[in-house]
Amino acid sequence: MWRSLLLESTACLRQVAGTTFPYQRHFSSFYLRSPVQSFHRLANSSYILNAQGAGFFLTHNGLRTYKKDTNSNVEFPLTPITVTEIKQYLRSKDIPFHDGYSCLHIPSIFTESPSQSNSFSMFIDKTTGQFLCKDTLAEGSWEDLQDCLEVMQKEGKGFISPNILMRYAESVEEQEDRKREFNEVQGIWSSSVLFADLPDDEVQLIKTMFQITKISNATLKRFGVKLFKPTKSLVFPWVGGPDSSLKGIKLLSAQRTDGDKVTYNEATFPKFSSYYCLFGLTLISRMDSEVVLTGHELDCLAVSQATGLPSVALPRGVSCLPPILLPYLEQFKRVTLWLGGDIRSWEASKIFSRKLAMKRCSLVRPGEYQPQPLEALVQNKNLSRIIKGSIPASHKSIVSFKQLREDVYGELLNTDQVAGVKWTRFPELNRILKGHRKGELTVFTGPTGSGKTTFISELALDLCMQGVNTLWGSFEINNVRLAKIMLTQFAMERLEDNLEKYDFWADKFEQLPLYFMTFHGQQNIKTVLDTMEHAVYLYDINHIIIDNLQFMMGQENLSIDKFAVQDHIIGVFRKFATNSSCHVTLIIHPRKEEDDRELQTASIFGSAKASQEADNVLILQEKKLVTCPGRRSLQVTKNRFDGDVGIFPLDFIKASLTFSTPSKGKHKLRKVAGKSENEEEVQLNTAASSKGEAKGGKAEKGTKTTKTQRTQKNPANKNETIQK
Ligand SMILES: Nc1ncnc2c1ncn2[C@@H]1O[C@H](COP(=O)(O)OP(=O)(O)OP(=O)(O)O)[C@@H](O)[C@H]1O
C-alpha cells in the first residue's frame, strides 16, 4: 500500500511540480547517498548478500543473472575486517589511534589543522571499518580509507582533501538515477509546507490525526518537519554531509483503526535499504556528551520538547541499528535507549546496547508507567524522570533476582509479545509453538525430498514479511533457485505464467529484510559462524536458517564418529543462538528412514545430548493422517517454551509452492497437552490470499527484458499503482 502511495505521491508531485519524468524502478544501490560519493564499496562482509545483491529475479524466461557492474557495492568474497587488522594497518601507517566505544579514534586526515577541541575527530567502526570525519563529515568504507591513506602517502602529504572521494566517476545510468532521485526528494520537499505556514484549524486537524497535539509548532519547526498536503503526510528531512544538504526524506501517514488507535505507515526516499538518517542529528552540537536514542521520529520530538535533551531517532525503528550510524554516536559518553513501549523495543535496546558499548548505555524498560515517549507526553508523564530512572545496560554476568524481577514481571505482563512473532500463514503452528522467539534453536527434519526446504522457505518468509531480519544459509540449493521459490511463495502464484505481475512482486520482495549467505556445498563451520556473527552485527539478523547441517559435517572427519561431529555442530549453533539472541533454524536429514514408520525425534539425533540442545523439534511427516487425506503433516515433538506438542495436516499448493492447512472441512488438530491427549475440533478457513492484480498488457514470452524496457514498452505501467 505504501509503495502505491509513494507512487501516487510521486505522481502528485509531477502534477504539483510540473515535472514529468518516467517513473523508473531502479535498483537502489548500496551507496550511502552521501555527498562523499567515492569508490564506495560497502564493506559487505564476506559472504552476505541481500535480495538485490544476490542479483537473482525471475524474468521472462528464466532468471536475470546478476550483472556485476563496475560500481557494484556488492563485492565478495570479502573477509570481515577485524579490529586487530585495522590497528595493525594504522600502525603500519604511523597513525596514532585510541579505542573508543564502538570505534577507533584517529586524527582527521581531511583537515590540515584538526579541530582544537578533539584532535582525534575521525572515527573508524571497529567491526566494519566504516569511517566518519566529524570535522568535514566525510564518510566512507574501510577500502576508501585505505585508498585515501595510500594516495596521501604517495603524495607525501599530511592530509588529503575529502574531494578525492568524489573522484569516483559515476556511470551515466548512476548519474541519471541520482538526478531522478534528487528531483523526487527536492520536489516533495519544496512542495511541502511548514506547520507555521498553515492555518490553525488545519494544524489542529493534522495533529489530531497523528495524535501529536502535545507537540508544539516550535518543536516541529526546530526539527524541520513539514506537511506534504497531497497525501497528508508528515515529512521528516534527512540533512547531512559537509554541505548540510537534503539527502532524503521520510513520509509518515496516519490511519485511524478500531477505536482511537492510530497506525502509522512510512515511506522513504531513498529506499529503506539506503536510508541512513539519524533524525535530529543536525540539532546536536559536538559538545553534547549525552543523547536519547528513540525508535521513531515522533518519539524523538517528544523527548526533545519535554526534556530539552539531545535526542535522535533510528531510521528504521527497532528493526535494526545500521553500523554505518555508529560513528555518529561515538561522541556521546552516555546513551539512553528509549526505543518504545513494548517487549520488541526492550529486546532491541538490549541488543543495540551491545553494539554501542554497554558501559555507556542505559535502558528505559517499557511498562505500564513507561510507555513510548510520545505516549508518555500525551499522558503528561514526567519524561525526564523516566529517563533518569533508566537502568544500566551492563550488568554483571550473575544477575540477582532483583534485576531479573522486572524481566519476569515484563514476561508475565506481556505474555503475548513474549510468545514471539506469530505466523500469519500457519495458525495451527501458533497454537502449538505460540510464536517465533529470538535466541531459540529449532531443529527441522523430514524424509528426503519431502519438501523441507520448500516448507521452511515459506515459514521463514512469513516471519520476514513481518519485519524479522532473516539470513539464509542455503548450502544445498543455490540462492537463485531458493529466491525463485520464495518469490513464488511471496506472490502466491506462478509468476512464469503471470509475467506482467513480475515487477510488482519483485519490487515488493526487494524491500524484505532478507539476506543470503553465498556459500554453496560443503562448508567449514567456523567460516559459517563468522559470517553469521557478522550478519547479526551488520544487519541485526534475528532469524538464521541453515539448510542443511550435513553440509558442515566436512569430509575430513570421516574417522570420527559422525554423530559426535553432528552433536558438536548442534552445540555450536545452540551457543550462537543464545549469545546473539538470534533464532537459528537448523535443517537436518534424518539419521535413518523407514518408509513404513513416522520419523521420531530419535531419528534425527546422534545422542540425547543433541536433542536436549534444541528448543523446538519439528518433523515434516509424509504419512496420511487418519482424519484427512493430506499427504504431509507437521509434527512438533519438542517445544521448550510451554511444552505443548502436536501435529496438524498440510496441503501443498504446487502453483504457489505453499503449504497451508487444507481449505475445507474440519480437521483434527491433535494437541498433546502434557501427557493426556485431547482432540480439538478446529474449523480452519482458507487463508485469503491477497493477490496483486497488475494492469497493463501481457508480456511476450521468451524475450528477456529489463524493467526499464518493459516500462517504456508499456507506458501504462509507468505510474501504475497496483491495487490490492
Ligand atoms: N508437499 C509436497 N507435495 C508435493 N511436492 C512437494 C511438496 N513439497 C515440496 N514438493 C516439491 O518436491 C521437490 C523437493 O522439495 P524440497 O527440495 O523442498 O524437499 P527437501 O526435503 O528439502 O529435499 P531434500 O531432502 O533433498 O533436501 C520440490 O520440487 C518441491 O516443489
PDB file of N, CA and C in Angstrom, residues 46-80:
ATOM      1  N   SER A  46      32.252 -10.502   3.910  1.00  0.00           N
ATOM      2  CA  SER A  46      32.434 -11.897   3.495  1.00  0.00           C
ATOM      3  C   SER A  46      31.361 -12.338   2.510  1.00  0.00           C
ATOM      4  N   TYR A  47      30.429 -13.089   2.961  1.00  0.00           N
ATOM      5  CA  TYR A  47      29.601 -13.837   2.005  1.00  0.00           C
ATOM      6  C   TYR A  47      28.133 -13.542   2.226  1.00  0.00           C
ATOM      7  N   ILE A  48      27.808 -12.250   2.423  1.00  0.00           N
ATOM      8  CA  ILE A  48      26.390 -11.965   2.679  1.00  0.00           C
ATOM      9  C   ILE A  48      25.870 -11.044   1.596  1.00  0.00           C
ATOM     10  N   LEU A  49      24.744 -11.438   1.034  1.00  0.00           N
ATOM     11  CA  LEU A  49      24.119 -10.583   0.016  1.00  0.00           C
ATOM     12  C   LEU A  49      22.685 -10.382   0.432  1.00  0.00           C
ATOM     13  N   ASN A  50      22.090  -9.292  -0.031  1.00  0.00           N
ATOM     14  CA  ASN A  50      20.649  -9.211   0.218  1.00  0.00           C
ATOM     15  C   ASN A  50      19.934  -9.506  -1.091  1.00  0.00           C
ATOM     16  N   ALA A  51      18.636  -9.455  -1.026  1.00  0.00           N
ATOM     17  CA  ALA A  51      17.844  -9.944  -2.161  1.00  0.00           C
ATOM     18  C   ALA A  51      18.275  -9.257  -3.453  1.00  0.00           C
ATOM     19  N   GLN A  52      18.679  -7.988  -3.351  1.00  0.00           N
ATOM     20  CA  GLN A  52      19.142  -7.330  -4.583  1.00  0.00           C
ATOM     21  C   GLN A  52      20.536  -7.836  -4.925  1.00  0.00           C
ATOM     22  N   GLY A  53      21.381  -7.801  -3.918  1.00  0.00           N
ATOM     23  CA  GLY A  53      22.797  -8.091  -4.168  1.00  0.00           C
ATOM     24  C   GLY A  53      23.005  -9.452  -4.782  1.00  0.00           C
ATOM     25  N   ALA A  54      22.118 -10.375  -4.435  1.00  0.00           N
ATOM     26  CA  ALA A  54      22.324 -11.713  -4.982  1.00  0.00           C
ATOM     27  C   ALA A  54      21.946 -11.721  -6.459  1.00  0.00           C
ATOM     28  N   GLY A  55      21.285 -10.640  -6.902  1.00  0.00           N
ATOM     29  CA  GLY A  55      21.095 -10.478  -8.337  1.00  0.00           C
ATOM     30  C   GLY A  55      20.295 -11.565  -8.987  1.00  0.00           C
ATOM     31  N   PHE A  56      19.262 -12.020  -8.287  1.00  0.00           N
ATOM     32  CA  PHE A  56      18.509 -13.084  -8.962  1.00  0.00           C
ATOM     33  C   PHE A  56      17.044 -12.689  -8.916  1.00  0.00           C
ATOM     34  N   PHE A  57      16.454 -12.564 -10.043  1.00  0.00           N
ATOM     35  CA  PHE A  57      14.992 -12.368 -10.037  1.00  0.00           C
ATOM     36  C   PHE A  57      14.407 -13.141 -11.197  1.00  0.00           C
ATOM     37  N   LEU A  58      13.202 -13.494 -10.969  1.00  0.00           N
ATOM     38  CA  LEU A  58      12.503 -14.215 -12.029  1.00  0.00           C
ATOM     39  C   LEU A  58      12.379 -13.271 -13.214  1.00  0.00           C
ATOM     40  N   THR A  59      12.734 -13.713 -14.428  1.00  0.00           N
ATOM     41  CA  THR A  59      12.454 -12.817 -15.565  1.00  0.00           C
ATOM     42  C   THR A  59      11.668 -13.627 -16.568  1.00  0.00           C
ATOM     43  N   HIS A  60      11.558 -13.067 -17.729  1.00  0.00           N
ATOM     44  CA  HIS A  60      10.597 -13.629 -18.681  1.00  0.00           C
ATOM     45  C   HIS A  60      10.861 -15.083 -18.990  1.00  0.00           C
ATOM     46  N   ASN A  61      12.094 -15.400 -19.100  1.00  0.00           N
ATOM     47  CA  ASN A  61      12.266 -16.841 -19.374  1.00  0.00           C
ATOM     48  C   ASN A  61      13.472 -17.312 -18.585  1.00  0.00           C
ATOM     49  N   GLY A  62      13.275 -17.347 -17.319  1.00  0.00           N
ATOM     50  CA  GLY A  62      14.405 -17.855 -16.536  1.00  0.00           C
ATOM     51  C   GLY A  62      14.736 -16.828 -15.480  1.00  0.00           C
ATOM     52  N   LEU A  63      15.979 -16.679 -15.215  1.00  0.00           N
ATOM     53  CA  LEU A  63      16.346 -15.782 -14.123  1.00  0.00           C
ATOM     54  C   LEU A  63      17.333 -14.765 -14.669  1.00  0.00           C
ATOM     55  N   ARG A  64      17.072 -13.497 -14.331  1.00  0.00           N
ATOM     56  CA  ARG A  64      18.043 -12.473 -14.749  1.00  0.00           C
ATOM     57  C   ARG A  64      19.336 -12.724 -13.987  1.00  0.00           C
ATOM     58  N   THR A  65      20.399 -12.981 -14.734  1.00  0.00           N
ATOM     59  CA  THR A  65      21.641 -13.226 -13.986  1.00  0.00           C
ATOM     60  C   THR A  65      22.174 -11.881 -13.523  1.00  0.00           C
ATOM     61  N   TYR A  66      22.907 -11.929 -12.463  1.00  0.00           N
ATOM     62  CA  TYR A  66      23.373 -10.717 -11.834  1.00  0.00           C
ATOM     63  C   TYR A  66      24.419 -10.045 -12.717  1.00  0.00           C
ATOM     64  N   LYS A  67      24.164  -8.785 -13.106  1.00  0.00           N
ATOM     65  CA  LYS A  67      25.148  -8.080 -13.921  1.00  0.00           C
ATOM     66  C   LYS A  67      26.059  -7.336 -12.958  1.00  0.00           C
ATOM     67  N   LYS A  68      27.264  -7.873 -12.790  1.00  0.00           N
ATOM     68  CA  LYS A  68      28.156  -7.226 -11.836  1.00  0.00           C
ATOM     69  C   LYS A  68      28.760  -6.009 -12.527  1.00  0.00           C
ATOM     70  N   ASP A  69      28.252  -4.827 -12.156  1.00  0.00           N
ATOM     71  CA  ASP A  69      28.803  -3.678 -12.856  1.00  0.00           C
ATOM     72  C   ASP A  69      29.961  -3.087 -12.048  1.00  0.00           C
ATOM     73  N   THR A  70      30.662  -2.160 -12.703  1.00  0.00           N
ATOM     74  CA  THR A  70      31.902  -1.669 -12.075  1.00  0.00           C
ATOM     75  C   THR A  70      31.594  -0.993 -10.737  1.00  0.00           C
ATOM     76  N   ASN A  71      30.357  -0.507 -10.615  1.00  0.00           N
ATOM     77  CA  ASN A  71      30.097   0.240  -9.375  1.00  0.00           C
ATOM     78  C   ASN A  71      29.564  -0.670  -8.301  1.00  0.00           C
ATOM     79  N   SER A  72      29.645  -1.944  -8.612  1.00  0.00           N
ATOM     80  CA  SER A  72      28.967  -2.825  -7.675  1.00  0.00           C
ATOM     81  C   SER A  72      29.495  -2.643  -6.267  1.00  0.00           C
ATOM     82  N   ASN A  73      28.563  -2.472  -5.373  1.00  0.00           N
ATOM     83  CA  ASN A  73      28.973  -2.398  -3.968  1.00  0.00           C
ATOM     84  C   ASN A  73      28.966  -3.760  -3.334  1.00  0.00           C
ATOM     85  N   VAL A  74      28.504  -4.690  -4.139  1.00  0.00           N
ATOM     86  CA  VAL A  74      28.399  -5.998  -3.532  1.00  0.00           C
ATOM     87  C   VAL A  74      29.633  -6.766  -3.954  1.00  0.00           C
ATOM     88  N   GLU A  75      30.644  -6.599  -3.127  1.00  0.00           N
ATOM     89  CA  GLU A  75      31.881  -7.271  -3.516  1.00  0.00           C
ATOM     90  C   GLU A  75      32.094  -8.439  -2.576  1.00  0.00           C
ATOM     91  N   PHE A  76      32.283  -9.537  -3.123  1.00  0.00           N
ATOM     92  CA  PHE A  76      32.607 -10.672  -2.251  1.00  0.00           C
ATOM     93  C   PHE A  76      33.548 -11.560  -3.026  1.00  0.00           C
ATOM     94  N   PRO A  77      34.285 -12.494  -2.533  1.00  0.00           N
ATOM     95  CA  PRO A  77      34.266 -12.683  -1.090  1.00  0.00           C
ATOM     96  C   PRO A  77      35.161 -11.660  -0.392  1.00  0.00           C
ATOM     97  N   LEU A  78      34.630 -10.954   0.505  1.00  0.00           N
ATOM     98  CA  LEU A  78      35.401 -10.047   1.354  1.00  0.00           C
ATOM     99  C   LEU A  78      35.426 -10.687   2.735  1.00  0.00           C
ATOM    100  N   THR A  79      36.584 -10.810   3.269  1.00  0.00           N
ATOM    101  CA  THR A  79      36.567 -11.376   4.626  1.00  0.00           C
ATOM    102  C   THR A  79      36.279 -10.219   5.586  1.00  0.00           C
ATOM    103  N   PRO A  80      35.521 -10.480   6.620  1.00  0.00           N
ATOM    104  CA  PRO A  80      35.185  -9.407   7.551  1.00  0.00           C
ATOM    105  C   PRO A  80      36.483  -8.824   8.120  1.00  0.00           C
TER     106      PRO A  80
END
